Short mmCIF file of C-alpha atoms in Angstrom, two decimals:
data_model
loop_
_atom_site.label_atom_id
_atom_site.label_comp_id
_atom_site.label_asym_id
_atom_site.label_seq_id
_atom_site.Cartn_x
_atom_site.Cartn_y
_atom_site.Cartn_z
CA LYS A 1342 0.00 0.00 0.00
CA GLY A 1343 3.03 2.28 -0.08
CA THR A 1344 4.90 3.55 2.94
CA LYS A 1345 3.92 6.65 4.85
CA MET A 1346 6.15 9.67 4.47
CA THR A 1347 7.07 12.02 7.24
CA GLU A 1348 5.80 14.75 4.99
CA PHE A 1349 2.42 16.37 5.48
CA TRP A 1350 0.31 18.41 3.09
CA LEU A 1351 -1.77 21.09 4.70
CA ILE A 1352 -4.50 22.01 2.23
CA SER A 1353 -7.79 23.84 2.29
CA ALA A 1354 -10.87 23.90 0.09
CA PRO A 1355 -14.04 26.00 0.31
CA GLY A 1356 -16.99 24.70 2.29
CA GLU A 1357 -19.56 23.06 0.02
CA LYS A 1358 -22.99 23.15 1.60
CA THR A 1359 -21.10 22.58 4.83
CA CYS A 1360 -17.41 22.24 5.68
CA GLN A 1361 -18.12 18.70 6.86
CA GLN A 1362 -19.19 17.85 3.32
CA THR A 1363 -15.86 19.21 1.93
CA TRP A 1364 -14.02 17.00 4.38
CA GLU A 1365 -16.07 13.88 3.56
CA LYS A 1366 -15.56 14.40 -0.17
CA LEU A 1367 -11.77 14.66 0.17
CA HIS A 1368 -11.63 11.69 2.52
CA ALA A 1369 -13.72 9.51 0.22
CA ALA A 1370 -11.67 10.47 -2.86
CA THR A 1371 -8.28 9.66 -1.27
CA THR A 1372 -9.36 6.44 0.44
CA LYS A 1373 -11.26 5.12 -2.59
CA HIS A 1374 -7.96 4.76 -4.46
CA ASN A 1375 -6.07 2.38 -2.24
CA ASN A 1376 -5.49 4.81 0.66
CA LEU A 1377 -3.45 7.52 -1.03
CA SER A 1378 -3.06 9.40 2.23
CA THR A 1379 -3.95 9.46 5.90
CA ASN A 1380 -6.16 12.46 6.53
CA SER A 1381 -7.26 14.57 9.48
CA LYS A 1382 -9.25 17.74 9.82
CA PHE A 1383 -7.08 20.67 10.80
CA ASN A 1384 -9.20 23.06 12.81
CA ILE A 1385 -8.17 26.68 12.64
CA PRO A 1386 -9.98 29.08 14.98
CA ASP A 1387 -12.03 31.82 13.32
CA LEU A 1388 -9.92 34.92 13.15
CA LYS A 1389 -11.33 38.36 12.48
CA VAL A 1390 -10.42 39.46 8.99
CA GLY A 1391 -9.15 42.95 8.19
CA THR A 1392 -9.00 44.56 4.76
CA LEU A 1393 -7.78 42.92 1.60
CA ASP A 1394 -4.60 45.04 1.68
CA VAL A 1395 -3.86 43.84 5.18
CA LEU A 1396 -4.32 40.22 4.11
CA VAL A 1397 -1.98 40.60 1.13
CA GLY A 1398 0.64 42.17 3.42
CA LEU A 1399 0.15 39.40 5.97
CA SER A 1400 0.59 36.79 3.28
CA ASP A 1401 4.11 38.15 2.54
CA GLU A 1402 5.04 38.54 6.20
CA LEU A 1403 3.91 35.00 6.97
CA ALA A 1404 5.96 33.57 4.10
CA LYS A 1405 9.10 35.18 5.59
CA LEU A 1406 8.19 34.07 9.10
CA ASP A 1407 7.57 30.52 7.83
CA ALA A 1408 11.04 30.34 6.25
CA PHE A 1409 12.67 31.72 9.41
CA VAL A 1410 10.88 29.37 11.81
CA GLU A 1411 11.59 26.37 9.55
CA SER A 1412 15.30 27.27 9.50
CA VAL A 1413 15.38 27.33 13.32
CA VAL A 1414 13.51 24.01 13.56
CA LYS A 1415 16.13 22.50 11.22
CA LYS A 1416 19.05 24.06 13.12
CA VAL A 1417 17.84 22.63 16.44
CA ALA A 1418 17.36 19.20 14.82
CA GLN A 1419 20.78 19.31 13.14
CA TYR A 1420 22.48 20.33 16.38
CA MET A 1421 20.75 17.48 18.21
CA ALA A 1422 22.34 15.15 15.62
CA ASP A 1423 25.75 16.78 16.22
CA VAL A 1424 25.47 16.50 19.99
CA LEU A 1425 24.37 12.85 19.92
CA GLU A 1426 27.52 12.08 17.85
CA ASP A 1427 27.66 8.28 17.71
CA SER A 1428 24.01 7.78 18.60
CA LYS A 1429 22.59 9.37 15.43
CA ASP A 1430 19.82 6.74 15.42
CA LYS A 1431 18.55 8.34 18.65
CA VAL A 1432 17.91 11.60 16.78
CA GLN A 1433 14.83 9.98 15.30
CA GLU A 1434 13.31 9.17 18.66
CA ASN A 1435 14.31 12.52 20.17
CA LEU A 1436 13.06 14.67 17.34
CA LEU A 1437 11.35 13.06 14.41
CA ALA A 1438 8.83 11.10 16.44
CA ASN A 1439 8.18 14.36 18.25
CA GLY A 1440 7.79 16.21 14.99
CA VAL A 1441 5.20 13.85 13.63
CA PHE A 1442 3.68 13.39 17.06
CA PHE A 1443 3.22 17.13 17.55
CA ILE A 1444 1.26 17.48 14.34
CA ILE A 1445 -0.96 14.57 15.35
CA VAL A 1446 -1.46 15.96 18.86
CA LEU A 1447 -2.17 19.45 17.57
CA ILE A 1448 -5.00 18.28 15.39
CA LYS A 1449 -6.51 15.55 17.59
CA PRO A 1450 -9.36 16.91 19.70
CA SER A 1451 -8.53 16.89 23.39
CA LEU A 1452 -10.54 14.49 25.52
CA SER A 1453 -11.87 17.10 27.91
CA ASN A 1454 -13.32 19.16 25.09
CA PRO A 1455 -13.83 17.03 22.01
CA SER A 1456 -14.90 19.95 19.84
CA SER A 1457 -11.63 21.78 20.28
CA GLY A 1458 -8.25 20.56 19.08
CA LEU A 1459 -5.17 21.21 21.17
CA LEU A 1460 -4.08 23.77 18.60
CA GLU A 1461 -7.14 25.89 19.31
CA GLN A 1462 -6.71 25.61 23.07
CA GLN A 1463 -3.11 26.62 22.73
CA TRP A 1464 -3.98 29.57 20.58
CA GLN A 1465 -6.57 30.72 23.07
CA ALA A 1466 -4.22 30.26 25.99
CA GLU A 1467 -0.97 31.49 24.52
CA HIS A 1468 -1.65 33.77 21.66
CA ARG A 1469 -5.19 35.03 22.17
CA PHE A 1470 -5.45 34.78 18.40
CA CYS A 1471 -9.09 33.99 18.56
CA SER A 1472 -10.14 37.34 19.92
CA SER A 1473 -7.72 39.30 17.79
CA SER A 1474 -8.29 40.67 14.35
CA LEU A 1475 -5.80 39.29 11.87
CA ASP A 1476 -3.84 42.49 11.48
CA THR A 1477 -2.97 42.42 15.18
CA VAL A 1478 -2.13 38.73 15.32
CA PRO A 1479 1.11 38.78 17.28
CA PHE A 1480 3.59 37.68 14.64
CA LEU A 1481 6.00 39.40 16.92
CA PHE A 1482 5.06 36.90 19.61
CA ILE A 1483 5.99 33.95 17.41
CA PHE A 1484 9.03 35.71 15.98
CA LYS A 1485 10.31 36.74 19.42
CA GLY A 1486 9.86 33.25 20.84
CA VAL A 1487 11.61 31.52 17.94
CA ASN A 1488 14.28 34.21 17.69
CA GLN A 1489 15.02 33.63 21.38
CA ILE A 1490 15.44 29.90 20.70
CA ASP A 1491 17.76 30.75 17.80
CA ASN A 1492 19.92 33.04 19.97
CA ASP A 1493 19.98 30.60 22.89
CA LEU A 1494 20.98 27.81 20.52
CA LYS A 1495 23.91 29.88 19.22
CA ALA A 1496 25.12 30.60 22.76
CA ARG A 1497 24.71 27.04 24.02
CA ALA A 1498 26.21 25.50 20.90
CA SER A 1499 29.18 27.84 21.08
CA ALA A 1500 29.89 26.96 24.75
CA TYR A 1501 29.46 23.21 24.21
CA ASN A 1502 31.48 23.16 20.97
CA ASN A 1503 34.28 25.03 22.70
CA LEU A 1504 34.39 22.48 25.45
CA LYS A 1505 34.21 19.62 22.96
CA GLY A 1506 36.97 21.17 20.84
CA ASN A 1507 39.32 21.59 23.80
CA LEU A 1508 38.67 18.02 24.89
CA GLN A 1509 39.29 16.70 21.36
CA ASN A 1510 42.58 18.59 21.19
CA LEU A 1511 43.70 17.01 24.44
CA GLU A 1512 42.51 13.59 23.29
CA ARG A 1513 44.47 14.03 20.08
CA LYS A 1514 47.53 14.83 22.18
CA ASN A 1515 46.95 11.55 24.00
CA ALA A 1516 46.66 9.56 20.81
CA GLY A 1517 48.65 9.67 17.62
CA SER A 1518 52.22 8.58 17.10
CA LEU A 1519 54.81 8.23 19.84
CA LEU A 1520 56.71 11.15 18.29
CA THR A 1521 53.96 13.63 19.14
CA ARG A 1522 51.53 12.19 21.64
CA SER A 1523 51.39 13.13 25.30
CA LEU A 1524 53.38 10.76 27.49
CA ALA A 1525 51.67 11.69 30.74
CA ASP A 1526 49.89 8.33 30.99
CA ILE A 1527 52.88 6.33 29.78
CA VAL A 1528 56.03 7.25 31.70
CA LYS A 1529 56.64 6.97 35.43
CA LYS A 1530 59.08 8.65 37.75
CA GLU A 1531 61.12 5.47 38.13
CA ASP A 1532 61.84 5.40 34.37
CA PHE A 1533 64.19 8.38 34.81
CA VAL A 1534 67.38 9.33 36.58
CA LEU A 1535 66.35 12.67 38.03
CA ASP A 1536 68.23 15.45 39.82
CA SER A 1537 71.66 14.17 38.81
CA GLU A 1538 74.37 16.65 37.96
CA TYR A 1539 76.00 14.30 35.42
CA LEU A 1540 73.46 11.79 34.24
CA VAL A 1541 70.30 12.27 32.14
CA THR A 1542 67.64 9.87 30.83
CA LEU A 1543 66.49 10.25 27.23
CA LEU A 1544 63.38 8.81 25.59
CA VAL A 1545 63.91 7.24 22.17
CA ILE A 1546 61.35 6.10 19.58
CA VAL A 1547 62.63 2.88 18.02
CA PRO A 1548 60.84 1.46 14.94
CA LYS A 1549 59.90 -2.16 15.62
CA LEU A 1550 61.78 -3.25 12.50
CA ASN A 1551 64.98 -1.77 13.93
CA TYR A 1552 64.59 -2.96 17.49
CA ASN A 1553 67.27 -5.65 17.26
CA ASP A 1554 69.72 -3.02 16.02
CA TRP A 1555 68.83 -0.85 18.99
CA VAL A 1556 69.55 -3.62 21.49
CA LYS A 1557 72.94 -4.27 19.84
CA GLN A 1558 73.92 -0.65 19.25
CA TYR A 1559 72.55 1.73 21.88
CA GLU A 1560 75.39 1.31 24.38
CA THR A 1561 77.95 2.25 21.71
CA LEU A 1562 76.13 5.13 19.96
CA ALA A 1563 78.17 7.55 22.08
CA GLU A 1564 80.68 7.37 24.88
CA MET A 1565 79.40 7.30 28.42
CA VAL A 1566 76.09 5.47 27.87
CA VAL A 1567 75.14 3.56 31.02
CA PRO A 1568 75.15 -0.16 30.13
CA ARG A 1569 71.83 -1.98 30.32
CA SER A 1570 70.01 1.26 31.05
CA SER A 1571 67.40 0.81 28.27
CA ASN A 1572 63.92 -0.64 28.75
CA VAL A 1573 60.82 -0.70 26.57
CA LEU A 1574 58.28 1.57 28.32
CA PHE A 1575 55.46 1.43 25.77
CA GLU A 1576 54.67 0.29 22.24
CA ASP A 1577 52.23 1.29 19.55
CA GLN A 1578 51.64 -0.36 16.19
CA ASP A 1579 54.95 0.68 14.65
CA SER A 1580 57.39 1.63 17.39
CA TYR A 1581 58.72 1.10 20.88
CA LEU A 1582 59.29 3.87 23.36
CA CYS A 1583 62.61 3.16 25.13
CA ASN A 1584 64.54 4.99 27.79
CA VAL A 1585 68.31 5.20 27.99
CA THR A 1586 70.59 6.89 30.53
CA LEU A 1587 73.89 8.57 29.68
CA PHE A 1588 76.19 11.38 30.71
CA ARG A 1589 74.87 14.85 29.90
CA LYS A 1590 77.90 15.82 27.85
CA ALA A 1591 77.36 12.87 25.47
CA VAL A 1592 73.77 13.81 24.59
CA ASP A 1593 74.49 15.70 21.33
CA ASP A 1594 76.71 12.92 20.04
CA PHE A 1595 74.15 10.31 20.95
CA LYS A 1596 71.28 12.14 19.24
CA HIS A 1597 73.29 12.62 16.06
CA LYS A 1598 74.37 8.98 15.85
CA ALA A 1599 70.88 7.66 16.77
CA ARG A 1600 69.35 9.50 13.83
CA GLU A 1601 71.56 7.55 11.39
CA TYR A 1602 69.97 4.36 12.64
CA LYS A 1603 66.41 5.84 12.47
CA PHE A 1604 66.18 6.04 16.26
CA MET A 1605 64.40 9.33 17.16
CA VAL A 1606 65.23 10.98 20.47
CA ARG A 1607 62.15 12.74 21.81
CA ASP A 1608 62.46 16.18 23.28
CA PHE A 1609 61.04 15.46 26.72
CA GLN A 1610 61.58 16.77 30.24
CA TYR A 1611 60.04 14.76 33.04
CA ASN A 1612 57.84 17.23 34.94
CA GLU A 1613 55.39 15.73 37.34
CA GLU A 1614 53.46 18.97 37.96
CA GLU A 1615 52.91 19.60 34.26
CA MET A 1616 51.79 16.04 33.58
CA LYS A 1617 49.44 16.13 36.54
CA ALA A 1618 47.95 19.42 35.31
CA ASP A 1619 47.39 17.89 31.85
CA LYS A 1620 45.61 14.91 33.35
CA GLU A 1621 43.47 17.09 35.60
CA GLU A 1622 42.52 19.35 32.68
CA MET A 1623 41.47 16.30 30.68
CA ASN A 1624 39.36 14.96 33.56
CA ARG A 1625 37.82 18.39 34.15
CA LEU A 1626 36.83 18.84 30.51
CA SER A 1627 35.51 15.30 30.29
CA THR A 1628 33.41 15.76 33.44
CA ASP A 1629 32.16 19.15 32.23
CA LYS A 1630 31.12 17.67 28.89
CA LYS A 1631 29.23 14.85 30.60
CA LYS A 1632 27.56 17.35 32.95
CA GLN A 1633 26.43 19.59 30.09
CA PHE A 1634 25.31 16.78 27.79
CA GLY A 1635 22.08 15.80 29.60
CA PRO A 1636 20.72 19.32 30.14
CA LEU A 1637 21.68 20.29 26.57
CA VAL A 1638 19.81 17.34 25.04
CA ARG A 1639 16.79 18.15 27.23
CA TRP A 1640 16.94 21.81 26.18
CA LEU A 1641 17.11 20.77 22.51
CA LYS A 1642 14.11 18.45 22.88
CA VAL A 1643 11.97 21.06 24.63
CA ASN A 1644 12.92 23.86 22.28
CA PHE A 1645 12.58 21.68 19.22
CA SER A 1646 8.97 21.09 20.20
CA GLU A 1647 8.47 24.81 20.94
CA ALA A 1648 9.87 25.81 17.55
CA PHE A 1649 7.99 23.02 15.81
CA ILE A 1650 4.66 24.03 17.33
CA ALA A 1651 5.35 27.65 16.36
CA TRP A 1652 6.05 26.43 12.83
CA ILE A 1653 2.69 24.63 12.65
CA HIS A 1654 0.98 27.78 13.95
CA VAL A 1655 2.56 29.79 11.14
CA LYS A 1656 1.43 27.21 8.58
CA ALA A 1657 -2.10 27.37 9.99
CA LEU A 1658 -2.11 31.17 9.77
CA ARG A 1659 -0.88 30.96 6.19
CA VAL A 1660 -3.69 28.56 5.32
CA PHE A 1661 -6.22 30.92 6.90
CA VAL A 1662 -4.95 34.05 5.13
CA GLU A 1663 -4.50 32.31 1.78
CA SER A 1664 -7.94 30.68 1.98
CA VAL A 1665 -9.66 34.01 2.62
CA LEU A 1666 -7.69 35.63 -0.22
CA ARG A 1667 -8.60 32.83 -2.62
CA TYR A 1668 -12.08 31.82 -1.59
CA GLY A 1669 -13.39 35.18 -0.37
CA LEU A 1670 -15.71 36.12 2.47
CA PRO A 1671 -17.53 35.10 4.56
CA VAL A 1672 -14.84 32.76 5.91
CA ASN A 1673 -15.92 29.32 4.77
CA PHE A 1674 -13.27 26.69 4.17
CA GLN A 1675 -12.09 23.38 5.58
CA ALA A 1676 -8.37 22.92 6.33
CA MET A 1677 -7.15 19.33 6.13
CA LEU A 1678 -3.89 17.61 6.90
CA LEU A 1679 -2.80 14.78 4.60
CA GLN A 1680 0.05 12.40 5.13
CA PRO A 1681 0.73 11.02 1.64
CA ASN A 1682 1.86 7.51 0.87
CA LYS A 1683 5.30 7.66 -0.66
CA LYS A 1684 4.58 5.44 -3.64
CA THR A 1685 1.34 7.08 -4.70
CA MET A 1686 2.07 10.78 -4.39
CA LYS A 1687 1.63 11.42 -8.09
CA LYS A 1688 -1.77 9.72 -8.01
CA LEU A 1689 -2.75 11.76 -4.94
CA ARG A 1690 -1.89 14.98 -6.79
CA GLU A 1691 -4.10 13.88 -9.70
CA VAL A 1692 -7.02 13.07 -7.40
CA LEU A 1693 -6.73 16.44 -5.65
CA TYR A 1694 -6.51 18.17 -9.01
CA ASP A 1695 -9.69 16.50 -10.24
CA LEU A 1696 -11.47 17.40 -7.01
CA TYR A 1697 -10.50 21.06 -7.04
CA LYS A 1698 -9.63 22.14 -10.60
CA HIS A 1699 -12.94 24.03 -10.80
CA LEU A 1700 -11.68 26.45 -8.11
CA ASP A 1701 -9.09 28.16 -10.26
CA SER A 1702 -9.11 27.95 -14.02
CA SER A 1703 -5.72 29.66 -14.37
CA ALA A 1704 -4.05 27.10 -12.11
CA ALA A 1705 -5.83 24.37 -14.02
CA ALA A 1706 -4.56 25.78 -17.33
CA ILE A 1707 -1.00 25.92 -15.98
CA ILE A 1708 -1.16 22.31 -14.89
CA ASP A 1709 -2.79 21.17 -18.14
CA ALA A 1710 -0.28 23.07 -20.31
CA THR A 1711 2.81 21.23 -21.39
CA MET A 1712 5.45 22.08 -18.91
CA ASP A 1713 8.33 22.85 -21.24
CA ILE A 1714 7.73 26.59 -21.52
CA PRO A 1715 11.26 28.07 -21.63
CA GLY A 1716 12.23 30.00 -18.53
CA LEU A 1717 9.10 28.98 -16.67
CA ASN A 1718 9.82 26.47 -13.95
CA LEU A 1719 6.37 26.03 -12.51
CA SER A 1720 7.08 22.88 -10.58
CA GLN A 1721 9.21 25.06 -8.29
CA GLN A 1722 6.27 27.25 -7.42
CA GLU A 1723 3.96 24.44 -6.36
CA TYR A 1724 0.83 26.37 -7.27
CA TYR A 1725 -2.38 24.37 -7.16
CA PRO A 1726 -6.08 25.23 -7.51
CA TYR A 1727 -6.43 24.55 -3.76
CA VAL A 1728 -4.46 26.16 -0.93
CA TYR A 1729 -1.41 23.99 -0.25
CA TYR A 1730 1.54 24.09 2.16
CA LYS A 1731 4.02 21.32 2.81
CA ILE A 1732 5.30 20.42 6.28
CA ASP A 1733 8.41 18.43 5.54
CA CYS A 1734 9.60 16.39 8.49
CA ASN A 1735 12.04 14.57 6.20
CA LEU A 1736 14.22 17.64 6.74
CA LEU A 1737 14.70 16.37 10.26
CA GLU A 1738 16.08 12.96 9.34
CA PHE A 1739 19.79 12.36 9.75
CA LYS A 1740 21.79 9.48 8.45
#
């Protein structure tokens, strides 16, 4: 029967004799053909309508607001994916399910008051849209709320990314080749001769292929090397880290000769304080990151839903304004939410076209015309005889 998409089409058509009849007609047409979509009524409260000029202005403002709110919804979703790093599959359950769930919840009537969907209750409670005329609908309210989320996201992301970056730098120092990596976790005090006026311990990186040469040669690479003073302290894939003790004045000679045999002397001073500070910094950053992770994910979830609900409100307002502009007054239209089946979207478009082509002959002509008019890319404009807006939750999927 085709798989459901996490894409919704919010459409509206004029009330026939009643709006219920418009709804039943759409529902019958899409279910008759093998369930082309899953449909719900989308109840929009009656808003007081201002002048035509006001509506045209609102239509433009709402288009901009829609694009802005959508961009914030996407940013929050994308950052959730970044923060969850290796658990990208969890993004779905943290966001996408919410996204789809919110639309469903917004349109399902609440149990306490079956005639009113949650969306309407929210509008009455939060936005007082219902009592306002459309030209005073607080766009500013939605914009301010979503703008605040956008700014907070920037600040939180910046702080968390900073922390993550510093931690990654330290982790890089603790990984990588023996020539560059931090040795704080590798060497111990007893590996060195310390505080001696004459003697010094060097650390040497010996390629595994040359290890036998090292064992044979190291005591004779310079004068004054302490016999049997070399041990393997650590190994990685390619090399051994060895120590060797010798007289200070022989160091330059030793380094020079060692290089000929591909033994690299590492520039390293044993400093317990410094190594301890490095370790503590690493632990501090790691603990900080863990501490911030939970609250950040919670903040992202809550604010994703806030931004998402705001986005659906904007879509609803756009449907209202566009429906009045297209179908005229008195306000008489039915808004409906369709979740198309992936495999039958083309068929669904055809069914909707047949149902509503009588509403707008110019749109019908455009769709009937052959589409290869040079310079006219109409598919981009998605103009249909009925009011149509897409809510694309596929934008919130991350691989």
